[in-house]
XYZ file of N, CA and C in Angstrom:
249
model
N 73.650 33.173 -13.437
C 73.741 32.336 -13.790
C 74.033 32.615 -15.533
N 74.953 32.794 -15.133
C 75.286 32.832 -17.000
C 76.342 31.368 -16.779
N 76.199 31.250 -18.155
C 75.979 29.842 -18.760
C 75.319 28.417 -17.876
N 73.981 29.177 -17.005
C 73.537 28.205 -16.386
C 72.057 28.251 -16.620
N 71.548 28.584 -18.185
C 70.374 28.963 -18.459
C 69.844 28.060 -18.068
N 69.143 26.548 -18.085
C 68.750 25.675 -17.576
C 68.306 26.358 -16.412
N 69.129 26.156 -15.250
C 68.802 26.349 -13.807
C 68.159 27.945 -13.810
N 68.648 28.719 -14.493
C 68.152 29.506 -14.262
C 66.407 29.924 -14.487
N 66.182 29.198 -15.841
C 64.876 29.138 -15.978
C 63.863 28.167 -15.267
N 64.680 27.310 -14.221
C 63.906 26.447 -13.362
C 64.229 27.791 -12.195
N 64.705 28.081 -11.911
C 64.587 29.413 -10.731
C 63.286 29.930 -11.302
N 63.713 30.552 -12.615
C 62.120 31.205 -12.643
C 61.172 30.992 -12.879
N 60.987 29.586 -13.130
C 59.326 28.847 -13.063
C 59.047 28.339 -11.580
N 59.868 28.278 -10.544
C 60.327 28.420 -9.503
C 59.190 29.655 -8.069
N 60.021 30.900 -9.200
C 59.331 32.078 -8.185
C 57.852 32.789 -8.843
N 57.783 31.899 -10.704
C 56.593 32.092 -11.256
C 55.497 31.327 -10.386
N 55.688 30.184 -9.949
C 55.009 29.414 -9.393
C 54.277 30.061 -8.213
N 55.057 31.064 -7.118
C 54.759 31.204 -6.134
C 53.654 32.517 -6.365
N 54.634 33.265 -7.228
C 53.774 34.893 -7.806
C 53.956 34.934 -9.252
N 52.844 34.429 -9.586
C 52.958 34.345 -11.309
C 52.681 35.646 -11.700
N 52.893 37.072 -10.447
C 52.334 37.979 -11.542
C 53.859 38.860 -10.697
N 54.752 38.202 -10.892
C 56.824 38.596 -10.614
C 57.116 39.814 -11.687
N 56.524 41.113 -12.064
C 57.000 41.676 -13.015
C 58.622 40.991 -13.480
N 59.787 40.941 -12.889
C 60.915 41.380 -13.074
C 61.403 39.643 -12.885
N 60.726 38.888 -12.417
C 61.118 36.989 -12.807
C 61.189 37.241 -14.953
N 59.063 37.910 -14.847
C 59.390 37.264 -16.203
C 60.189 38.423 -17.548
N 60.744 39.467 -16.964
C 61.479 39.838 -17.719
C 62.722 39.139 -18.031
N 63.834 38.841 -17.234
C 64.429 38.036 -17.109
C 64.605 36.443 -17.482
N 62.891 36.155 -17.534
C 62.752 35.088 -18.163
C 62.612 35.142 -19.322
N 62.187 36.252 -20.481
C 61.933 36.420 -21.772
C 63.324 36.880 -21.996
N 64.341 37.374 -21.250
C 65.474 37.836 -21.853
C 66.950 36.641 -21.734
N 66.529 35.344 -20.995
C 66.930 34.056 -21.043
C 66.246 33.381 -22.543
N 65.039 33.551 -22.264
C 64.867 32.621 -23.306
C 65.215 33.092 -24.536
N 65.328 34.655 -25.136
C 65.492 35.083 -26.054
C 67.175 35.253 -26.415
N 67.395 35.460 -25.482
C 69.204 35.760 -25.888
C 70.081 34.546 -25.631
N 69.463 33.717 -24.879
C 70.806 32.215 -24.453
C 70.014 31.510 -24.455
N 68.931 30.807 -24.912
C 67.772 29.334 -25.429
C 67.361 29.842 -26.613
N 67.699 31.356 -27.435
C 66.647 31.403 -28.975
C 64.804 30.895 -29.576
N 64.430 30.915 -27.729
C 63.715 30.724 -27.766
C 62.750 31.493 -28.411
N 62.206 32.359 -29.050
C 61.342 33.407 -29.174
C 60.635 33.798 -29.176
N 59.274 32.552 -29.097
C 57.801 32.345 -28.824
C 57.758 32.359 -27.462
N 58.538 31.858 -26.293
C 58.819 31.820 -25.155
C 58.921 32.858 -24.834
N 60.411 33.487 -25.704
C 60.392 34.746 -24.581
C 59.163 35.891 -25.011
N 58.389 35.496 -26.051
C 57.558 37.033 -26.681
C 56.428 36.574 -25.131
N 56.165 35.986 -25.131
C 55.490 34.674 -23.767
C 55.577 36.002 -22.541
N 56.420 35.155 -22.358
C 57.241 36.105 -20.942
C 56.905 37.781 -20.888
N 57.409 38.013 -22.001
C 57.478 39.694 -22.014
C 55.654 40.091 -22.188
N 55.142 39.455 -23.137
C 53.140 39.555 -23.387
C 52.555 40.060 -22.224
N 53.278 38.761 -20.978
C 52.309 38.536 -19.458
C 52.985 40.453 -18.606
N 54.126 40.530 -19.275
C 54.384 41.697 -18.637
C 53.513 43.073 -18.821
N 53.468 43.031 -20.110
C 52.522 43.960 -20.833
C 51.788 43.954 -20.285
N 50.805 42.908 -20.679
C 49.245 42.470 -20.204
C 49.176 42.791 -18.116
N 49.927 42.355 -17.699
C 49.864 42.877 -15.966
C 50.018 44.134 -15.443
N 51.322 45.056 -16.654
C 51.888 46.082 -16.077
C 51.654 47.377 -16.437
N 50.254 47.389 -17.129
C 50.327 48.308 -18.449
C 50.194 49.827 -17.862
N 51.382 50.465 -18.694
C 52.063 52.193 -18.757
C 53.285 52.002 -18.160
N 53.463 50.940 -17.055
C 55.133 51.089 -16.337
C 55.946 51.150 -17.587
N 56.988 51.060 -16.708
C 58.526 51.323 -17.425
C 59.214 49.597 -17.511
N 58.714 48.892 -16.520
C 58.395 47.336 -17.565
C 57.551 46.878 -18.452
N 56.638 47.140 -19.069
C 55.650 47.120 -20.051
C 56.477 47.544 -21.211
N 56.998 49.656 -21.124
C 57.478 49.713 -22.462
C 58.570 49.249 -22.899
N 59.334 48.695 -21.385
C 60.698 47.681 -21.820
C 59.877 46.470 -22.990
N 59.479 45.666 -21.910
C 58.973 44.579 -22.557
C 58.603 44.762 -24.353
N 57.271 45.111 -24.354
C 56.729 45.815 -25.307
C 58.138 45.960 -26.606
N 59.386 46.962 -25.938
C 59.717 47.464 -26.949
C 60.815 45.552 -27.480
N 61.107 45.461 -26.858
C 62.299 43.645 -26.687
C 60.651 43.134 -27.416
N 59.384 42.397 -27.270
C 58.610 42.157 -28.139
C 58.745 42.020 -29.968
N 59.131 44.013 -29.776
C 58.786 44.869 -30.976
C 59.996 44.022 -32.188
N 61.354 43.818 -31.125
C 62.279 44.392 -31.739
C 62.305 42.283 -32.070
N 62.030 41.218 -31.858
C 61.842 40.190 -31.646
C 61.119 39.785 -32.931
N 60.276 41.021 -32.984
C 59.295 41.095 -34.152
C 59.889 41.061 -35.768
N 60.719 41.894 -35.523
C 61.197 43.348 -36.637
C 62.484 42.193 -36.965
N 62.811 41.667 -36.345
C 64.175 40.805 -36.339
C 64.018 39.434 -36.973
N 62.485 39.092 -36.594
C 62.242 37.930 -37.957
C 61.062 37.940 -38.788
N 60.990 39.633 -38.730
C 60.337 40.170 -40.138
C 61.855 40.226 -41.161
N 62.409 40.366 -40.968
C 63.920 40.917 -41.744
C 65.082 39.516 -42.097
N 64.265 38.084 -41.062
C 65.041 36.850 -41.257
C 64.373 36.951 -42.668
N 63.110 36.714 -42.527
C 61.678 35.598 -43.305
C 61.996 36.693 -44.847
N 62.237 37.837 -44.440
C 62.310 38.652 -46.477
C 63.412 38.938 -46.440
N 64.626 38.361 -45.900
C 66.099 38.289 -46.791
C 65.648 37.777 -47.780
N 66.276 37.950 -48.943
C 67.237 37.282 -50.072
C 67.030 35.453 -50.263
N 66.740 34.645 -50.704
C 66.345 33.429 -50.325
C 66.225 32.601 -49.289
N 64.976 33.519 -48.484
C 63.996 32.983 -47.633
C 62.816 32.375 -48.371
């Protein structure tokens, strides 16, 4: 789905309507929101679901790291001179 982020997000929504606990879909959805749509709130929401649904797994650890990176990035921007 390179350069077709809206189509990718529709597919993720369809997948999640069939199985709202599908971890890989949630991870990928978060990535599209964060890195292509720049919708960090939506990305965090997707990744937070992974942490809640699959605690202690590699996927949850990866999702938590991504959330932490978003928060650090946001704090860095908010704390930048002139902000």
